[in-house]
Amino acid sequence: DTTASRLRLAGLCFLLQILTIILFAVFVRYSPESSSGPCSQQLNCSWKNWDLGFQHPRFRHVHLQALLGFGLLVAFLGRYGPGSVAISILIVAFAIQWAVLIQGFLYFFLNGKIYVGAQSMVGADFCTAAVLISTGALLGRVNPMQMLLLTLLGVTLFSINEYVLLSLMGISDSGGCLTVHTFGAYFGLMVSRILHQPHMDKRKEQQDTGHQPDVFAVLGTIYLWIFWPSFASATTVRNNAEPWAVLNTYFSLAASTLAASVLSPVLYEESTLRMVQIQDATLAGAAVMGMAGEMLVTPFGALIAGFLAGLVPPLGFRFLTPVLRSRLKTQDTCGVHNVHGLPGILGALLGTLLTALATADAYGGRLELVFPLVAQGSRTATDQALCQLCALPVTLLLASLGGCLTGAVLKIKGLRSPPDTRCLENSGLREV
């Protein structure tokens, strides 16, 4: 009954908003202007040494990227498009509030209060991006109530994973290669596996495309091109140094787009290159630079990495997705495994290799910014590389366990839509 489900959604939104308002009232305060926040007192906080004046335009880019870039990317299903954009904005609105709280307790908690500033906003947007990637694996098969609960649990688990990687293990992952792309993709895939419904296999939601999805894909891709270099470098520390993360991401995006054009005519019989294929390649090219972006990739290295990452989505959709769907029973609506998951793993391996090769001569004063523990002498480059490598299985484990837990919660009887419901049509949410 659509009225009952709408009322339940309204009730859940009301409860969550009242809860966050109470928690904000008790804990959240502005960080004092003079200091760079209580974070500086922690040994290895990922957000330290920020030049906050520089950060506000950077924050705007990250925020636009989370809302427009990711929001339009989930809008490719023809009948589901406008409704999914509405839900993605609902997710962003709740995820930002919840992430400020959860990350605040982990990073900015001092004397019983959370001190928020520009760092908190960028951190919350990174978290929101990971949750939006996860929802890409579930589009059309979960209702808005389940999406909100997925956001509640996803933000919490993302923040824990990020804290383990950045603060406890001391790894360098400025563009969210592991924390955003890999975690988001495998968390979403595991939830998708737990929520598997055999009758859905018969409905080809992937084929549900038309003119409108390509319009969304065009806009989403353009926003990615404009804002991703800022997104990738938003948490990198700069003391008037050249923004390597921006340059490397830029070159990687360019090469990945050409890679899509190389494989599409070989794998598909269509005469024209579809915009969705360029979009997937662009995302893969950005994901692969998440960890390596601020390292010494060199411009030609960034081109090679981007080109290889751009080959992953078309090959994945052609050969890997059918196997995963039939054997592992994952229904990955947006193909996040090919677009975020595999390029994220590739990026983590590239980052590990570059870390092992890092020397004080090559990096100069930048070594302290990219690998503070190596610069201080408490780790060798090899030790740091091993930590970077270990972060990959840790992320996969936390994403899988978290996904299983979240999937089990979303399967609770009162939350699920009845089997014959038109989740894809989304008619209960909007009239177009």
mmCIF file of C-alpha atoms in Angstrom, residues 17-383:
data_model
loop_
_atom_site.group_PDB
_atom_site.id
_atom_site.type_symbol
_atom_site.label_atom_id
_atom_site.label_comp_id
_atom_site.label_asym_id
_atom_site.label_seq_id
_atom_site.Cartn_x
_atom_site.Cartn_y
_atom_site.Cartn_z
ATOM 1 C CA GLN A 17 16.057 14.226 11.921
ATOM 2 C CA ILE A 18 14.963 14.665 15.559
ATOM 3 C CA LEU A 19 17.723 12.256 16.642
ATOM 4 C CA THR A 20 20.422 14.181 14.751
ATOM 5 C CA ILE A 21 19.147 17.542 16.063
ATOM 6 C CA ILE A 22 19.371 16.271 19.668
ATOM 7 C CA LEU A 23 22.880 14.840 19.106
ATOM 8 C CA PHE A 24 24.012 18.087 17.451
ATOM 9 C CA ALA A 25 22.610 20.100 20.352
ATOM 10 C CA VAL A 26 24.484 17.985 22.900
ATOM 11 C CA PHE A 27 27.831 17.491 21.152
ATOM 12 C CA VAL A 28 28.510 19.717 18.132
ATOM 13 C CA ARG A 29 30.264 23.096 18.390
ATOM 14 C CA TYR A 30 32.230 25.273 15.936
ATOM 15 C CA SER A 31 35.964 24.691 16.045
ATOM 16 C CA PRO A 32 37.931 27.700 17.380
ATOM 17 C CA GLU A 33 39.130 29.894 14.502
ATOM 18 C CA SER A 34 42.708 30.251 15.714
ATOM 19 C CA SER A 35 43.676 26.581 15.831
ATOM 20 C CA SER A 36 43.491 24.027 13.043
ATOM 21 C CA GLY A 37 41.156 22.009 15.237
ATOM 22 C CA PRO A 38 41.809 19.425 17.934
ATOM 23 C CA CYS A 39 42.968 17.082 15.198
ATOM 24 C CA SER A 40 46.498 18.470 15.351
ATOM 25 C CA GLN A 41 46.909 16.881 18.772
ATOM 26 C CA GLN A 42 46.517 13.410 17.343
ATOM 27 C CA LEU A 43 49.608 11.750 15.925
ATOM 28 C CA ASN A 44 48.454 10.827 12.455
ATOM 29 C CA CYS A 45 45.166 12.497 11.672
ATOM 30 C CA SER A 46 44.382 12.410 7.977
ATOM 31 C CA TRP A 47 43.055 15.941 7.874
ATOM 32 C CA LYS A 48 45.891 17.796 9.641
ATOM 33 C CA ASN A 49 47.705 20.928 8.440
ATOM 34 C CA TRP A 50 44.877 22.220 6.335
ATOM 35 C CA ASP A 51 44.994 25.656 4.855
ATOM 36 C CA LEU A 52 41.363 26.473 5.561
ATOM 37 C CA GLY A 53 41.246 29.638 3.449
ATOM 38 C CA PHE A 54 42.216 27.533 0.447
ATOM 39 C CA GLN A 55 39.677 24.939 1.404
ATOM 40 C CA HIS A 56 36.342 26.659 0.842
ATOM 41 C CA PRO A 57 36.331 26.646 -2.980
ATOM 42 C CA ARG A 58 37.722 23.119 -2.744
ATOM 43 C CA PHE A 59 34.819 22.170 -0.479
ATOM 44 C CA ARG A 60 32.335 23.573 -2.995
ATOM 45 C CA HIS A 61 33.839 21.370 -5.709
ATOM 46 C CA VAL A 62 33.680 18.272 -3.521
ATOM 47 C CA HIS A 63 30.095 19.060 -2.579
ATOM 48 C CA LEU A 64 29.028 19.632 -6.187
ATOM 49 C CA GLN A 65 30.752 16.401 -7.127
ATOM 50 C CA ALA A 66 28.858 14.421 -4.481
ATOM 51 C CA LEU A 67 25.483 15.915 -5.393
ATOM 52 C CA LEU A 68 25.647 16.449 -9.145
ATOM 53 C CA GLY A 69 28.273 13.976 -10.296
ATOM 54 C CA PHE A 70 27.067 10.987 -8.286
ATOM 55 C CA GLY A 71 23.437 12.104 -8.163
ATOM 56 C CA LEU A 72 23.119 12.130 -11.940
ATOM 57 C CA LEU A 73 25.010 8.869 -12.342
ATOM 58 C CA VAL A 74 22.351 6.927 -10.453
ATOM 59 C CA ALA A 75 19.710 8.326 -12.807
ATOM 60 C CA PHE A 76 20.375 6.093 -15.802
ATOM 61 C CA LEU A 77 17.400 3.752 -15.495
ATOM 62 C CA GLY A 78 14.718 5.087 -17.805
ATOM 63 C CA ARG A 79 11.616 4.649 -15.683
ATOM 64 C CA TYR A 80 13.521 5.152 -12.449
ATOM 65 C CA GLY A 81 15.560 8.261 -13.308
ATOM 66 C CA PRO A 82 13.834 11.265 -11.686
ATOM 67 C CA GLY A 83 12.851 9.228 -8.626
ATOM 68 C CA SER A 84 16.416 8.030 -8.094
ATOM 69 C CA VAL A 85 17.742 11.600 -8.248
ATOM 70 C CA ALA A 86 15.209 12.565 -5.558
ATOM 71 C CA ILE A 87 16.266 9.631 -3.381
ATOM 72 C CA SER A 88 19.964 10.366 -3.895
ATOM 73 C CA ILE A 89 19.400 13.942 -2.667
ATOM 74 C CA LEU A 90 17.522 12.543 0.355
ATOM 75 C CA ILE A 91 20.468 10.210 1.036
ATOM 76 C CA VAL A 92 22.992 13.062 0.704
ATOM 77 C CA ALA A 93 20.981 15.257 3.089
ATOM 78 C CA PHE A 94 20.900 12.608 5.821
ATOM 79 C CA ALA A 95 24.389 11.189 5.198
ATOM 80 C CA ILE A 96 26.037 14.611 5.650
ATOM 81 C CA GLN A 97 24.455 15.118 9.084
ATOM 82 C CA TRP A 98 25.185 11.594 10.276
ATOM 83 C CA ALA A 99 28.763 11.633 8.926
ATOM 84 C CA VAL A 100 29.568 14.895 10.737
ATOM 85 C CA LEU A 101 28.538 13.184 13.981
ATOM 86 C CA ILE A 102 30.226 9.799 13.482
ATOM 87 C CA GLN A 103 33.458 11.244 12.067
ATOM 88 C CA GLY A 104 33.352 13.941 14.719
ATOM 89 C CA PHE A 105 33.433 11.305 17.473
ATOM 90 C CA LEU A 106 36.408 9.635 15.757
ATOM 91 C CA TYR A 107 38.500 12.670 14.716
ATOM 92 C CA PHE A 108 37.350 15.925 16.288
ATOM 93 C CA PHE A 109 36.175 14.864 19.766
ATOM 94 C CA LEU A 110 37.720 16.869 22.598
ATOM 95 C CA ASN A 111 36.507 17.505 26.162
ATOM 96 C CA GLY A 112 33.159 15.876 25.410
ATOM 97 C CA LYS A 113 32.408 18.046 22.341
ATOM 98 C CA ILE A 114 32.777 17.640 18.559
ATOM 99 C CA TYR A 115 34.449 20.661 16.958
ATOM 100 C CA VAL A 116 33.337 21.083 13.345
ATOM 101 C CA GLY A 117 34.960 23.140 10.573
ATOM 102 C CA ALA A 118 35.749 22.897 6.862
ATOM 103 C CA GLN A 119 37.425 19.516 7.386
ATOM 104 C CA SER A 120 34.199 18.084 8.785
ATOM 105 C CA MET A 121 32.264 19.157 5.686
ATOM 106 C CA VAL A 122 34.731 17.638 3.214
ATOM 107 C CA GLY A 123 34.943 14.463 5.315
ATOM 108 C CA ALA A 124 31.151 14.187 5.318
ATOM 109 C CA ASP A 125 31.016 14.610 1.536
ATOM 110 C CA PHE A 126 33.601 11.863 1.012
ATOM 111 C CA CYS A 127 31.481 9.609 3.192
ATOM 112 C CA THR A 128 28.359 10.529 1.242
ATOM 113 C CA ALA A 129 30.125 9.642 -2.031
ATOM 114 C CA ALA A 130 30.877 6.133 -0.695
ATOM 115 C CA VAL A 131 27.242 5.620 0.319
ATOM 116 C CA LEU A 132 26.024 6.796 -3.109
ATOM 117 C CA ILE A 133 28.364 4.269 -4.758
ATOM 118 C CA SER A 134 26.846 1.528 -2.562
ATOM 119 C CA THR A 135 23.307 2.496 -3.540
ATOM 120 C CA GLY A 136 24.304 2.068 -7.191
ATOM 121 C CA ALA A 137 24.425 -1.698 -6.633
ATOM 122 C CA LEU A 138 20.859 -1.718 -5.253
ATOM 123 C CA LEU A 139 18.948 0.773 -7.398
ATOM 124 C CA GLY A 140 15.465 -0.301 -8.337
ATOM 125 C CA ARG A 141 15.367 -3.082 -5.750
ATOM 126 C CA VAL A 142 15.123 -1.244 -2.443
ATOM 127 C CA ASN A 143 12.577 1.295 -1.280
ATOM 128 C CA PRO A 144 13.448 4.739 0.182
ATOM 129 C CA MET A 145 13.083 3.507 3.783
ATOM 130 C CA GLN A 146 15.662 0.803 3.144
ATOM 131 C CA MET A 147 17.899 3.396 1.463
ATOM 132 C CA LEU A 148 17.812 5.585 4.583
ATOM 133 C CA LEU A 149 18.683 2.658 6.850
ATOM 134 C CA LEU A 150 21.432 1.651 4.423
ATOM 135 C CA THR A 151 22.775 5.217 4.747
ATOM 136 C CA LEU A 152 22.614 5.097 8.560
ATOM 137 C CA LEU A 153 24.658 1.871 8.721
ATOM 138 C CA GLY A 154 26.836 2.634 5.687
ATOM 139 C CA VAL A 155 28.049 5.978 7.042
ATOM 140 C CA THR A 156 28.916 4.382 10.389
ATOM 141 C CA LEU A 157 30.834 1.486 8.808
ATOM 142 C CA PHE A 158 32.576 3.767 6.289
ATOM 143 C CA SER A 159 33.789 6.011 9.129
ATOM 144 C CA ILE A 160 35.097 3.034 11.116
ATOM 145 C CA ASN A 161 36.920 1.664 8.053
ATOM 146 C CA GLU A 162 38.404 5.084 7.281
ATOM 147 C CA TYR A 163 39.518 5.543 10.892
ATOM 148 C CA VAL A 164 41.206 2.107 10.947
ATOM 149 C CA LEU A 165 43.027 2.801 7.675
ATOM 150 C CA LEU A 166 44.047 6.437 8.092
ATOM 151 C CA SER A 167 44.551 6.827 11.828
ATOM 152 C CA LEU A 168 45.396 3.360 13.153
ATOM 153 C CA MET A 169 47.295 1.927 10.157
ATOM 154 C CA GLY A 170 48.634 5.321 9.007
ATOM 155 C CA ILE A 171 48.115 4.714 5.287
ATOM 156 C CA SER A 172 48.002 7.389 2.599
ATOM 157 C CA ASP A 173 44.698 7.370 0.659
ATOM 158 C CA SER A 174 43.911 10.988 -0.120
ATOM 159 C CA GLY A 175 41.439 10.453 -2.970
ATOM 160 C CA GLY A 176 39.523 7.648 -1.286
ATOM 161 C CA CYS A 177 40.698 4.794 -3.503
ATOM 162 C CA LEU A 178 40.085 2.250 -0.719
ATOM 163 C CA THR A 179 37.909 4.241 1.675
ATOM 164 C CA VAL A 180 35.426 5.546 -0.933
ATOM 165 C CA HIS A 181 35.544 3.432 -4.118
ATOM 166 C CA THR A 182 36.525 -0.027 -2.917
ATOM 167 C CA PHE A 183 34.574 0.107 0.346
ATOM 168 C CA GLY A 184 31.496 1.637 -1.315
ATOM 169 C CA ALA A 185 31.434 -0.911 -4.139
ATOM 170 C CA TYR A 186 31.919 -4.091 -2.086
ATOM 171 C CA PHE A 187 29.650 -2.929 0.727
ATOM 172 C CA GLY A 188 26.887 -2.335 -1.826
ATOM 173 C CA LEU A 189 27.562 -5.650 -3.593
ATOM 174 C CA MET A 190 27.338 -7.622 -0.367
ATOM 175 C CA VAL A 191 24.029 -5.961 0.571
ATOM 176 C CA SER A 192 22.829 -6.752 -2.965
ATOM 177 C CA ARG A 193 23.821 -10.406 -2.522
ATOM 178 C CA ILE A 194 21.942 -10.709 0.789
ATOM 179 C CA LEU A 195 18.824 -9.081 -0.701
ATOM 180 C CA HIS A 196 18.891 -11.325 -3.803
ATOM 181 C CA GLN A 197 15.428 -12.031 -5.197
ATOM 182 C CA PRO A 198 15.347 -14.812 -7.822
ATOM 183 C CA HIS A 199 12.264 -13.412 -9.577
ATOM 184 C CA MET A 200 14.155 -10.187 -10.334
ATOM 185 C CA ASP A 201 16.533 -12.033 -12.661
ATOM 186 C CA LYS A 202 13.715 -12.377 -15.154
ATOM 187 C CA ARG A 203 13.266 -8.604 -15.322
ATOM 188 C CA LYS A 204 15.991 -7.013 -17.347
ATOM 189 C CA GLU A 205 16.320 -3.731 -15.533
ATOM 190 C CA GLN A 206 19.671 -3.152 -17.211
ATOM 191 C CA GLN A 207 17.939 -2.930 -20.568
ATOM 192 C CA ASP A 208 15.656 -0.234 -19.233
ATOM 193 C CA THR A 209 17.305 2.613 -21.066
ATOM 194 C CA GLY A 210 16.229 5.243 -23.529
ATOM 195 C CA HIS A 211 16.913 8.847 -24.486
ATOM 196 C CA GLN A 212 16.592 10.315 -21.003
ATOM 197 C CA PRO A 213 19.310 8.171 -19.315
ATOM 198 C CA ASP A 214 21.848 9.339 -21.877
ATOM 199 C CA VAL A 215 21.014 12.958 -21.049
ATOM 200 C CA PHE A 216 21.694 12.220 -17.375
ATOM 201 C CA ALA A 217 24.892 10.373 -18.276
ATOM 202 C CA VAL A 218 26.128 13.303 -20.369
ATOM 203 C CA LEU A 219 25.579 15.753 -17.512
ATOM 204 C CA GLY A 220 27.007 13.398 -14.881
ATOM 205 C CA THR A 221 30.136 12.762 -16.962
ATOM 206 C CA ILE A 222 30.734 16.467 -17.577
ATOM 207 C CA TYR A 223 30.462 17.177 -13.841
ATOM 208 C CA LEU A 224 32.901 14.360 -13.114
ATOM 209 C CA TRP A 225 35.393 15.824 -15.566
ATOM 210 C CA ILE A 226 35.092 19.293 -14.080
ATOM 211 C CA PHE A 227 35.135 18.484 -10.378
ATOM 212 C CA TRP A 228 36.949 15.183 -9.882
ATOM 213 C CA PRO A 229 40.487 16.625 -9.825
ATOM 214 C CA SER A 230 39.354 18.846 -6.911
ATOM 215 C CA PHE A 231 37.648 15.890 -5.224
ATOM 216 C CA ALA A 232 40.807 13.774 -5.506
ATOM 217 C CA SER A 233 42.992 16.500 -4.005
ATOM 218 C CA ALA A 234 40.594 17.897 -1.391
ATOM 219 C CA THR A 235 42.334 16.264 1.566
ATOM 220 C CA THR A 236 45.892 16.521 0.286
ATOM 221 C CA VAL A 237 48.107 18.817 2.245
ATOM 222 C CA ARG A 238 49.652 21.727 0.399
ATOM 223 C CA ASN A 239 52.295 24.224 1.351
ATOM 224 C CA ASN A 240 52.234 26.030 -1.988
ATOM 225 C CA ALA A 241 53.346 22.743 -3.551
ATOM 226 C CA GLU A 242 52.263 21.728 -7.057
ATOM 227 C CA PRO A 243 48.976 19.827 -6.742
ATOM 228 C CA TRP A 244 50.117 16.431 -8.034
ATOM 229 C CA ALA A 245 46.746 14.861 -7.211
ATOM 230 C CA VAL A 246 44.995 17.314 -9.549
ATOM 231 C CA LEU A 247 47.456 16.753 -12.415
ATOM 232 C CA ASN A 248 47.534 12.971 -12.112
ATOM 233 C CA THR A 249 43.737 12.680 -11.929
ATOM 234 C CA TYR A 250 43.422 14.985 -14.940
ATOM 235 C CA PHE A 251 45.763 12.855 -17.079
ATOM 236 C CA SER A 252 44.129 9.635 -15.891
ATOM 237 C CA LEU A 253 40.649 10.894 -16.860
ATOM 238 C CA ALA A 254 41.890 11.761 -20.348
ATOM 239 C CA ALA A 255 43.492 8.368 -20.992
ATOM 240 C CA SER A 256 40.575 6.375 -19.563
ATOM 241 C CA THR A 257 38.127 8.096 -21.923
ATOM 242 C CA LEU A 258 40.176 7.002 -24.925
ATOM 243 C CA ALA A 259 40.317 3.452 -23.545
ATOM 244 C CA ALA A 260 36.511 3.278 -23.722
ATOM 245 C CA SER A 261 36.676 4.144 -27.417
ATOM 246 C CA VAL A 262 39.270 1.414 -28.003
ATOM 247 C CA LEU A 263 37.238 -1.498 -26.635
ATOM 248 C CA SER A 264 33.635 -0.529 -27.388
ATOM 249 C CA PRO A 265 33.727 -1.230 -31.148
ATOM 250 C CA VAL A 266 35.538 -4.523 -30.486
ATOM 251 C CA LEU A 267 33.130 -5.808 -27.812
ATOM 252 C CA TYR A 268 29.837 -4.349 -29.011
ATOM 253 C CA GLU A 269 28.301 -4.171 -32.463
ATOM 254 C CA GLU A 270 26.928 -0.650 -32.036
ATOM 255 C CA SER A 271 28.215 1.875 -34.539
ATOM 256 C CA THR A 272 28.355 4.798 -32.094
ATOM 257 C CA LEU A 273 30.079 5.107 -28.734
ATOM 258 C CA ARG A 274 27.438 5.346 -26.007
ATOM 259 C CA MET A 275 27.747 8.063 -23.392
ATOM 260 C CA VAL A 276 27.269 5.561 -20.560
ATOM 261 C CA GLN A 277 30.454 3.766 -21.670
ATOM 262 C CA ILE A 278 32.448 7.017 -21.538
ATOM 263 C CA GLN A 279 30.936 7.709 -18.110
ATOM 264 C CA ASP A 280 32.027 4.295 -16.779
ATOM 265 C CA ALA A 281 35.547 4.709 -18.124
ATOM 266 C CA THR A 282 35.791 8.212 -16.622
ATOM 267 C CA LEU A 283 34.777 6.900 -13.200
ATOM 268 C CA ALA A 284 37.294 4.043 -13.430
ATOM 269 C CA GLY A 285 40.062 6.453 -14.427
ATOM 270 C CA ALA A 286 39.271 8.638 -11.434
ATOM 271 C CA ALA A 287 39.045 5.675 -9.030
ATOM 272 C CA VAL A 288 42.447 4.285 -9.982
ATOM 273 C CA MET A 289 44.135 7.579 -8.985
ATOM 274 C CA GLY A 290 42.505 7.683 -5.536
ATOM 275 C CA MET A 291 45.565 6.492 -3.652
ATOM 276 C CA ALA A 292 48.374 7.139 -6.149
ATOM 277 C CA GLY A 293 47.222 10.670 -7.047
ATOM 278 C CA GLU A 294 49.447 12.543 -4.602
ATOM 279 C CA MET A 295 52.406 10.201 -5.141
ATOM 280 C CA LEU A 296 55.125 10.389 -7.774
ATOM 281 C CA VAL A 297 53.206 8.618 -10.556
ATOM 282 C CA THR A 298 54.763 10.864 -13.230
ATOM 283 C CA PRO A 299 52.478 12.212 -15.978
ATOM 284 C CA PHE A 300 53.055 9.263 -18.336
ATOM 285 C CA GLY A 301 52.421 6.857 -15.435
ATOM 286 C CA ALA A 302 49.074 8.549 -14.811
ATOM 287 C CA LEU A 303 48.208 8.121 -18.502
ATOM 288 C CA ILE A 304 49.099 4.405 -18.406
ATOM 289 C CA ALA A 305 47.114 3.821 -15.192
ATOM 290 C CA GLY A 306 44.103 5.719 -16.564
ATOM 291 C CA PHE A 307 44.209 3.827 -19.847
ATOM 292 C CA LEU A 308 44.335 0.426 -18.111
ATOM 293 C CA ALA A 309 41.540 1.424 -15.709
ATOM 294 C CA GLY A 310 39.404 2.576 -18.658
ATOM 295 C CA LEU A 311 39.663 -0.926 -20.161
ATOM 296 C CA VAL A 312 38.237 -2.520 -16.994
ATOM 297 C CA PRO A 313 34.520 -1.500 -17.217
ATOM 298 C CA PRO A 314 33.823 -2.675 -20.814
ATOM 299 C CA LEU A 315 35.647 -5.979 -20.198
ATOM 300 C CA GLY A 316 33.916 -6.378 -16.824
ATOM 301 C CA PHE A 317 30.422 -5.758 -18.202
ATOM 302 C CA ARG A 318 31.039 -8.123 -21.137
ATOM 303 C CA PHE A 319 32.672 -11.067 -19.360
ATOM 304 C CA LEU A 320 32.571 -10.745 -15.565
ATOM 305 C CA THR A 321 29.093 -9.394 -14.779
ATOM 306 C CA PRO A 322 27.197 -12.364 -16.347
ATOM 307 C CA VAL A 323 29.348 -14.801 -14.309
ATOM 308 C CA LEU A 324 28.801 -12.879 -11.054
ATOM 309 C CA ARG A 325 25.074 -12.703 -11.720
ATOM 310 C CA SER A 326 24.685 -16.417 -12.432
ATOM 311 C CA ARG A 327 27.188 -17.855 -9.923
ATOM 312 C CA LEU A 328 27.235 -15.429 -6.997
ATOM 313 C CA LYS A 329 23.683 -14.112 -7.437
ATOM 314 C CA THR A 330 24.662 -10.442 -7.213
ATOM 315 C CA GLN A 331 22.343 -8.036 -8.998
ATOM 316 C CA ASP A 332 24.555 -5.021 -9.573
ATOM 317 C CA THR A 333 22.203 -2.467 -11.155
ATOM 318 C CA CYS A 334 24.767 0.244 -11.973
ATOM 319 C CA GLY A 335 27.768 -2.055 -12.366
ATOM 320 C CA VAL A 336 29.654 -0.573 -9.401
ATOM 321 C CA HIS A 337 31.934 -3.640 -9.307
ATOM 322 C CA ASN A 338 33.379 -2.846 -12.743
ATOM 323 C CA VAL A 339 33.377 0.926 -12.326
ATOM 324 C CA HIS A 340 34.492 1.415 -8.690
ATOM 325 C CA GLY A 341 35.423 -1.959 -7.155
ATOM 326 C CA LEU A 342 37.975 -3.361 -9.615
ATOM 327 C CA PRO A 343 39.581 0.037 -10.472
ATOM 328 C CA GLY A 344 39.768 0.696 -6.703
ATOM 329 C CA ILE A 345 41.718 -2.540 -6.178
ATOM 330 C CA LEU A 346 43.942 -1.693 -9.153
ATOM 331 C CA GLY A 347 44.542 1.766 -7.649
ATOM 332 C CA ALA A 348 45.448 0.267 -4.256
ATOM 333 C CA LEU A 349 48.037 -2.017 -5.882
ATOM 334 C CA LEU A 350 49.461 0.921 -7.857
ATOM 335 C CA GLY A 351 49.655 3.000 -4.657
ATOM 336 C CA THR A 352 51.460 0.152 -2.869
ATOM 337 C CA LEU A 353 54.037 -0.120 -5.649
ATOM 338 C CA LEU A 354 54.676 3.645 -5.652
ATOM 339 C CA THR A 355 54.993 3.668 -1.863
ATOM 340 C CA ALA A 356 57.659 0.945 -1.994
ATOM 341 C CA LEU A 357 59.602 3.047 -4.528
ATOM 342 C CA ALA A 358 59.325 6.319 -2.551
ATOM 343 C CA THR A 359 62.649 7.929 -1.643
ATOM 344 C CA ALA A 360 63.512 11.157 0.140
ATOM 345 C CA ASP A 361 65.486 12.288 -2.938
ATOM 346 C CA ALA A 362 62.522 11.918 -5.296
ATOM 347 C CA TYR A 363 59.931 13.514 -2.996
ATOM 348 C CA GLY A 364 62.032 16.146 -1.210
ATOM 349 C CA GLY A 365 59.984 18.147 1.291
ATOM 350 C CA ARG A 366 56.805 16.528 -0.003
ATOM 351 C CA LEU A 367 57.725 13.204 1.656
ATOM 352 C CA GLU A 368 56.591 14.514 5.037
ATOM 353 C CA LEU A 369 53.218 15.496 3.566
ATOM 354 C CA VAL A 370 52.526 12.245 1.711
ATOM 355 C CA PHE A 371 54.200 9.709 4.039
ATOM 356 C CA PRO A 372 54.663 11.430 7.418
ATOM 357 C CA LEU A 373 55.707 8.236 9.226
ATOM 358 C CA VAL A 374 58.419 7.499 6.654
ATOM 359 C CA ALA A 375 59.718 11.084 6.873
ATOM 360 C CA GLN A 376 59.841 10.875 10.688
ATOM 361 C CA GLY A 377 61.856 7.667 10.439
ATOM 362 C CA SER A 378 59.375 5.512 12.361
ATOM 363 C CA ARG A 379 58.769 3.414 9.204
ATOM 364 C CA THR A 380 60.768 2.476 6.135
ATOM 365 C CA ALA A 381 59.209 2.855 2.672
ATOM 366 C CA THR A 382 58.867 -0.956 2.540
ATOM 367 C CA ASP A 383 56.993 -1.031 5.875
#
